């Protein structure tokens, strides 16, 4: 298992420091599989992964600003695929209908300093959740409707050492409710969307600077793993991949990679976690049942994609379950990793 080989499919993408999802891929409602990314000209490219061709290019979507994040949502009510793009330094969020490539939402305000944004789908209504970093001392998380009306704010008191760096949402099937998840410098916090309050805080003992080789923000990325009766939040804090019970906040396990930063996380069929390694030329596969490293995926193109910043799983008719990865160099490749069966 995990006998991966790769193909170089995109050669003109860019990397911007602090990017979250530097591309997005999804199975579209029209039966195709799309990869959407920004090229060196800051244009949005839609690439058809089944037919291996570019199908659309949106020119100058954010007034020559670089796109730091892509988010995807299937709009069930209107039966359409939507893409959110977040740009910097313009602090601008736009939403695009992929089938006609029309911008249907555009928020820019001098009153908002948008750090990140994401979709929230609740009772057939689409909301936009943003991190407002204008005032770190109160209400940095705002929920807007498509008329850009703020419908909710979360009253958060943050110190300068505990800023929010990324935002995401999670729909819990068992509780039938939405949660907003905010990753910060020292902790991750979940918020009950309906009750408008903190649900849980996920954190670990902070490492002192003497215990690490360099200084960096601590909570880098996370995934939610719903398996059987358990819902876990898996995140990266410093040198550990940490696993919490999402509903109780209890720290269940820590997997130590040594004093080396691992950055993106990707679930593989709920049983494995694939992580990108910053100071190595391979990805690592963790068995979540055994809580241990079971495989290293060697990257032969060492220079180009040594520091992997984005990993996503996708399913293609030709290859089955695959990975897409993006490195941290200007113009580095987006690679498609497929399992080569014997």
Short mmCIF file of C-alpha atoms in Angstrom, two decimals:
data_model
loop_
_atom_site.label_atom_id
_atom_site.label_comp_id
_atom_site.label_asym_id
_atom_site.label_seq_id
_atom_site.Cartn_x
_atom_site.Cartn_y
_atom_site.Cartn_z
CA UNK A 1 0.00 0.00 0.00
CA UNK A 2 1.04 3.63 -0.60
CA UNK A 3 3.39 2.69 -3.42
CA UNK A 4 3.01 6.19 -4.88
CA UNK A 5 4.36 7.49 -8.17
CA UNK A 6 3.86 11.05 -9.34
CA UNK A 7 3.17 13.09 -12.45
CA UNK A 8 4.04 16.78 -12.87
CA UNK A 9 0.78 18.28 -14.07
CA UNK A 10 1.01 22.02 -13.38
CA UNK A 11 4.18 24.06 -13.91
CA UNK A 12 3.02 27.67 -13.72
CA UNK A 13 1.55 27.97 -10.23
CA UNK A 14 2.97 30.28 -7.60
CA UNK A 15 3.53 30.11 -3.87
CA UNK A 16 2.94 32.92 -1.40
CA UNK A 17 4.22 32.71 2.15
CA UNK A 18 1.44 31.98 4.67
CA UNK A 19 -0.81 30.55 1.99
CA UNK A 20 -3.39 28.10 3.27
CA UNK A 21 -4.91 26.08 0.44
CA UNK A 22 -2.74 27.21 -2.46
CA UNK A 23 -5.04 25.20 -4.75
CA UNK A 24 -8.36 23.37 -4.46
CA UNK A 25 -9.55 20.20 -6.18
CA UNK A 26 -13.02 18.65 -6.18
CA UNK A 27 -15.37 16.27 -7.99
CA UNK A 28 -17.78 18.56 -9.79
CA UNK A 29 -21.52 18.01 -10.19
CA UNK A 30 -20.99 17.76 -13.98
CA UNK A 31 -18.93 14.57 -13.52
CA UNK A 32 -15.54 16.17 -14.05
CA UNK A 33 -12.70 16.59 -11.56
CA UNK A 34 -11.32 20.11 -11.35
CA UNK A 35 -8.10 21.54 -10.02
CA UNK A 36 -8.22 25.29 -9.42
CA UNK A 37 -5.11 27.32 -8.72
CA UNK A 38 -3.51 30.71 -9.43
CA UNK A 39 -0.69 31.09 -11.93
CA UNK A 40 2.26 33.50 -11.92
CA UNK A 41 0.10 36.22 -13.45
CA UNK A 42 -2.29 35.92 -10.46
CA UNK A 43 -5.00 34.57 -12.77
CA UNK A 44 -7.35 31.81 -11.61
CA UNK A 45 -6.95 28.63 -13.68
CA UNK A 46 -9.51 25.82 -13.87
CA UNK A 47 -7.86 22.57 -14.95
CA UNK A 48 -9.76 19.44 -15.97
CA UNK A 49 -7.92 16.53 -14.34
CA UNK A 50 -9.82 13.86 -16.29
CA UNK A 51 -9.12 15.28 -19.75
CA UNK A 52 -5.77 16.90 -18.80
CA UNK A 53 -6.50 20.38 -20.08
CA UNK A 54 -7.15 23.93 -18.96
CA UNK A 55 -10.82 24.84 -19.36
CA UNK A 56 -10.92 28.42 -18.11
CA UNK A 57 -8.79 31.34 -16.97
CA UNK A 58 -10.10 34.29 -14.95
CA UNK A 59 -7.77 37.22 -15.61
CA UNK A 60 -6.83 39.65 -12.86
CA UNK A 61 -9.48 38.42 -10.40
CA UNK A 62 -8.05 40.31 -7.41
CA UNK A 63 -6.50 43.38 -9.05
CA UNK A 64 -3.02 41.80 -9.32
CA UNK A 65 -2.98 40.72 -5.67
CA UNK A 66 -1.87 37.19 -4.86
CA UNK A 67 -4.46 34.64 -3.78
CA UNK A 68 -3.56 33.09 -0.44
CA UNK A 69 -6.45 30.68 -0.05
CA UNK A 70 -8.99 28.67 -2.03
CA UNK A 71 -12.13 27.14 -0.46
CA UNK A 72 -14.81 24.98 -2.09
CA UNK A 73 -18.53 24.50 -1.42
CA UNK A 74 -21.23 22.49 -3.15
CA UNK A 75 -24.35 24.64 -3.02
CA UNK A 76 -27.07 22.00 -2.62
CA UNK A 77 -29.97 24.42 -2.85
CA UNK A 78 -28.89 25.86 -6.22
CA UNK A 79 -27.02 22.76 -7.43
CA UNK A 80 -23.74 24.51 -8.22
CA UNK A 81 -20.04 24.45 -7.37
CA UNK A 82 -18.71 27.56 -5.63
CA UNK A 83 -15.13 28.65 -5.07
CA UNK A 84 -13.97 31.21 -2.51
CA UNK A 85 -10.72 33.09 -3.08
CA UNK A 86 -8.91 35.16 -0.45
CA UNK A 87 -6.30 37.67 -1.58
CA UNK A 88 -3.51 39.55 0.15
CA UNK A 89 -2.63 42.33 0.83
CA UNK A 90 -6.00 43.64 -0.40
CA UNK A 91 -7.90 41.69 2.30
CA UNK A 92 -10.51 40.80 -0.27
CA UNK A 93 -12.82 37.76 -0.47
CA UNK A 94 -14.62 36.76 -3.66
CA UNK A 95 -16.92 33.85 -4.47
CA UNK A 96 -17.20 32.44 -7.98
CA UNK A 97 -19.77 30.23 -9.67
CA UNK A 98 -17.55 27.74 -11.48
CA UNK A 99 -19.98 27.04 -14.33
CA UNK A 100 -20.24 30.59 -15.62
CA UNK A 101 -17.17 32.03 -13.82
CA UNK A 102 -19.14 34.99 -12.56
CA UNK A 103 -18.18 36.62 -9.28
CA UNK A 104 -21.30 36.40 -7.10
CA UNK A 105 -19.83 37.78 -3.88
CA UNK A 106 -17.17 40.41 -3.34
CA UNK A 107 -16.31 41.81 0.05
CA UNK A 108 -13.81 44.54 0.64
CA UNK A 109 -14.08 47.02 3.46
CA UNK A 110 -11.69 49.39 5.13
CA UNK A 111 -13.44 48.43 8.35
CA UNK A 112 -12.41 44.79 7.97
CA UNK A 113 -8.89 43.42 7.86
CA UNK A 114 -9.58 39.90 6.63
CA UNK A 115 -7.03 37.30 7.65
CA UNK A 116 -8.93 34.27 6.36
CA UNK A 117 -12.40 33.15 5.34
CA UNK A 118 -14.49 30.04 4.73
CA UNK A 119 -17.99 28.83 3.87
CA UNK A 120 -20.66 27.75 6.33
CA UNK A 121 -23.72 25.94 4.96
CA UNK A 122 -26.65 25.94 7.38
CA UNK A 123 -30.29 25.06 6.64
CA UNK A 124 -29.86 25.69 2.89
CA UNK A 125 -28.29 29.07 3.57
CA UNK A 126 -24.69 29.94 2.70
CA UNK A 127 -22.75 32.13 5.09
CA UNK A 128 -19.24 33.51 4.91
CA UNK A 129 -17.08 33.31 8.03
CA UNK A 130 -14.17 35.74 8.23
CA UNK A 131 -11.37 36.46 10.67
CA UNK A 132 -11.28 40.21 11.24
CA UNK A 133 -7.82 41.16 12.50
CA UNK A 134 -8.46 44.92 12.74
CA UNK A 135 -9.06 44.60 16.46
CA UNK A 136 -7.53 41.54 18.10
CA UNK A 137 -9.06 42.35 21.46
CA UNK A 138 -12.68 41.66 20.57
CA UNK A 139 -14.86 39.83 18.04
CA UNK A 140 -12.34 38.81 15.36
CA UNK A 141 -14.75 36.19 13.95
CA UNK A 142 -17.71 37.51 11.95
CA UNK A 143 -20.41 35.61 10.03
CA UNK A 144 -21.91 37.36 6.99
CA UNK A 145 -24.76 36.54 4.65
CA UNK A 146 -24.66 37.11 0.88
CA UNK A 147 -25.88 40.66 1.39
CA UNK A 148 -22.74 41.23 3.45
CA UNK A 149 -24.82 41.75 6.56
CA UNK A 150 -23.07 40.60 9.74
CA UNK A 151 -25.44 38.09 11.34
CA UNK A 152 -23.17 36.87 14.13
CA UNK A 153 -20.03 37.91 15.93
CA UNK A 154 -18.05 35.87 18.41
CA UNK A 155 -16.99 37.85 21.44
CA UNK A 156 -13.38 36.73 21.76
CA UNK A 157 -10.79 38.33 24.00
CA UNK A 158 -7.38 37.58 22.52
CA UNK A 159 -3.94 38.56 23.68
CA UNK A 160 -1.38 39.62 21.09
CA UNK A 161 0.29 36.24 21.61
CA UNK A 162 -2.85 34.27 20.78
CA UNK A 163 -3.97 35.55 17.39
CA UNK A 164 -6.19 33.57 15.03
CA UNK A 165 -4.38 32.46 11.88
CA UNK A 166 -6.92 30.34 10.04
CA UNK A 167 -10.63 29.55 10.13
CA UNK A 168 -12.68 26.50 9.11
CA UNK A 169 -16.07 24.91 9.73
CA UNK A 170 -17.28 21.45 10.66
CA UNK A 171 -20.76 19.98 10.33
CA UNK A 172 -21.41 17.27 12.90
CA UNK A 173 -23.79 14.64 11.53
CA UNK A 174 -24.71 13.20 14.91
CA UNK A 175 -25.47 16.49 16.63
CA UNK A 176 -26.89 17.97 13.41
CA UNK A 177 -25.15 21.29 13.94
CA UNK A 178 -22.33 23.46 12.62
CA UNK A 179 -19.14 24.43 14.37
CA UNK A 180 -16.62 27.13 13.54
CA UNK A 181 -12.99 26.19 14.19
CA UNK A 182 -10.29 28.82 14.68
CA UNK A 183 -6.59 27.95 14.78
CA UNK A 184 -4.38 30.31 16.73
CA UNK A 185 -0.85 30.67 18.02
CA UNK A 186 -1.24 28.59 21.16
CA UNK A 187 -4.55 26.81 20.77
CA UNK A 188 -7.44 25.82 18.55
CA UNK A 189 -10.98 26.79 19.54
CA UNK A 190 -14.32 25.43 18.34
CA UNK A 191 -17.51 27.53 18.49
CA UNK A 192 -21.10 26.34 18.51
CA UNK A 193 -22.71 28.20 15.61
CA UNK A 194 -26.29 27.87 16.87
CA UNK A 195 -25.59 28.82 20.47
CA UNK A 196 -22.99 31.44 19.53
CA UNK A 197 -20.46 30.41 22.17
CA UNK A 198 -17.21 28.52 22.68
CA UNK A 199 -17.65 24.74 22.41
CA UNK A 200 -14.14 23.51 23.27
CA UNK A 201 -10.51 24.59 23.46
CA UNK A 202 -7.77 22.27 22.17
CA UNK A 203 -4.25 22.96 23.34
CA UNK A 204 -1.09 21.38 24.65
CA UNK A 205 1.76 22.42 26.88
CA UNK A 206 3.69 25.17 25.13
CA UNK A 207 7.30 24.38 24.25
CA UNK A 208 9.85 26.90 25.40
CA UNK A 209 12.18 28.43 22.82
CA UNK A 210 15.05 26.53 24.42
CA UNK A 211 13.35 23.27 23.41
CA UNK A 212 13.26 24.08 19.71
CA UNK A 213 15.71 25.29 17.10
CA UNK A 214 13.68 28.24 15.82
CA UNK A 215 10.62 30.35 16.56
CA UNK A 216 7.37 29.79 14.66
CA UNK A 217 3.61 30.02 15.18
CA UNK A 218 2.43 26.88 16.89
CA UNK A 219 -0.99 25.75 15.64
CA UNK A 220 -0.49 25.31 11.90
CA UNK A 221 -3.27 23.16 10.44
CA UNK A 222 -5.94 20.64 11.33
CA UNK A 223 -8.35 18.02 10.00
CA UNK A 224 -11.53 16.53 11.46
CA UNK A 225 -11.77 12.73 11.49
CA UNK A 226 -15.24 11.24 11.99
CA UNK A 227 -14.90 7.50 12.40
CA UNK A 228 -17.37 5.09 13.99
CA UNK A 229 -18.60 6.71 17.21
CA UNK A 230 -15.59 9.02 17.62
CA UNK A 231 -14.97 12.48 16.22
CA UNK A 232 -11.36 13.63 16.54
CA UNK A 233 -9.62 16.88 15.81
CA UNK A 234 -6.10 16.28 14.50
CA UNK A 235 -3.75 19.22 14.46
CA UNK A 236 -0.13 20.21 14.28
CA UNK A 237 1.36 22.04 17.24
CA UNK A 238 5.11 22.61 17.05
CA UNK A 239 6.81 19.25 16.44
CA UNK A 240 3.80 17.10 17.33
CA UNK A 241 0.80 15.79 15.48
CA UNK A 242 -1.77 15.90 18.27
CA UNK A 243 -5.15 14.16 18.42
CA UNK A 244 -8.05 15.47 20.55
CA UNK A 245 -11.57 14.26 21.21
CA UNK A 246 -13.51 16.96 19.39
CA UNK A 247 -16.49 16.90 21.76
CA UNK A 248 -14.63 16.82 25.07
CA UNK A 249 -11.39 18.62 24.22
CA UNK A 250 -9.36 15.77 25.75
CA UNK A 251 -5.86 15.28 24.30
CA UNK A 252 -5.79 11.62 23.26
CA UNK A 253 -2.40 11.16 21.61
CA UNK A 254 0.74 12.98 20.48
CA UNK A 255 3.02 11.76 17.70
CA UNK A 256 6.52 13.23 17.94
CA UNK A 257 8.46 13.94 14.73
CA UNK A 258 11.49 15.37 16.49
CA UNK A 259 12.43 19.05 16.36
CA UNK A 260 11.25 19.41 12.75
CA UNK A 261 8.21 21.25 11.46
CA UNK A 262 5.56 19.23 9.60
CA UNK A 263 3.03 21.40 7.83
CA UNK A 264 0.06 20.13 5.76
CA UNK A 265 -2.18 17.28 6.93
CA UNK A 266 -4.41 15.07 4.77
CA UNK A 267 -6.70 12.20 5.80
CA UNK A 268 -6.61 8.99 3.83
CA UNK A 269 -9.78 6.94 4.34
CA UNK A 270 -10.04 7.89 8.03
CA UNK A 271 -7.33 5.38 8.96
CA UNK A 272 -4.18 7.17 7.86
CA UNK A 273 -2.81 10.67 8.05
CA UNK A 274 -0.42 11.95 5.39
CA UNK A 275 1.81 14.84 6.42
CA UNK A 276 4.27 17.03 4.53
CA UNK A 277 7.71 17.39 6.03
CA UNK A 278 9.52 20.72 6.00
CA UNK A 279 13.07 19.43 6.43
CA UNK A 280 12.90 16.19 4.53
CA UNK A 281 12.40 15.04 0.96
CA UNK A 282 9.44 12.78 1.69
CA UNK A 283 5.87 12.74 2.97
CA UNK A 284 5.02 10.63 6.01
CA UNK A 285 2.09 8.24 6.45
CA UNK A 286 0.78 7.78 10.00
CA UNK A 287 -1.42 4.83 10.94
CA UNK A 288 -4.08 6.47 13.13
CA UNK A 289 -5.04 3.16 14.70
CA UNK A 290 -1.48 2.27 15.69
CA UNK A 291 -0.46 5.93 16.25
CA UNK A 292 2.85 5.48 14.48
CA UNK A 293 4.74 6.24 11.28
CA UNK A 294 4.32 3.40 8.78
CA UNK A 295 5.56 4.78 5.44
CA UNK A 296 7.76 7.45 3.86
CA UNK A 297 6.75 8.62 0.39
CA UNK A 298 9.94 9.61 -1.38
CA UNK A 299 9.97 12.74 -3.51
CA UNK A 300 12.56 12.18 -6.23
CA UNK A 301 12.33 15.79 -7.40
CA UNK A 302 14.04 16.94 -4.22
CA UNK A 303 14.73 20.58 -4.99
CA UNK A 304 11.36 21.53 -6.37
CA UNK A 305 8.94 20.18 -3.76
CA UNK A 306 11.04 19.62 -0.67
CA UNK A 307 8.85 21.82 1.53
CA UNK A 308 5.31 20.68 0.75
CA UNK A 309 2.76 23.30 1.74
CA UNK A 310 -0.51 21.83 0.50
CA UNK A 311 -1.81 18.24 0.23
CA UNK A 312 -5.26 17.18 -0.94
CA UNK A 313 -6.86 13.86 -1.76
CA UNK A 314 -8.89 13.38 -4.93
CA UNK A 315 -10.48 10.46 -6.79
CA UNK A 316 -9.84 10.09 -10.53
CA UNK A 317 -11.35 7.47 -12.89
CA UNK A 318 -7.95 6.66 -14.41
CA UNK A 319 -5.95 6.30 -11.18
CA UNK A 320 -8.44 5.88 -8.35
CA UNK A 321 -7.51 7.57 -5.07
CA UNK A 322 -4.74 10.12 -5.57
CA UNK A 323 -2.91 12.95 -3.86
CA UNK A 324 -2.22 16.45 -5.14
CA UNK A 325 0.72 18.34 -3.61
CA UNK A 326 2.23 21.80 -3.97
CA UNK A 327 5.68 22.94 -2.89
CA UNK A 328 6.80 26.26 -1.46
CA UNK A 329 8.86 27.63 -4.32
CA UNK A 330 7.82 30.29 -6.82
CA UNK A 331 6.49 28.47 -9.84
CA UNK A 332 6.92 25.03 -8.26
CA UNK A 333 4.95 22.10 -9.57
CA UNK A 334 1.57 20.79 -8.58
CA UNK A 335 2.03 17.04 -8.56
CA UNK A 336 -0.45 14.21 -8.91
CA UNK A 337 0.52 11.15 -6.85
CA UNK A 338 -1.15 7.85 -7.75
CA UNK A 339 -0.72 4.36 -6.34
CA UNK A 340 1.16 2.08 -8.68
CA UNK A 341 -0.28 -1.39 -8.24
CA UNK A 342 1.94 -4.41 -8.78
#
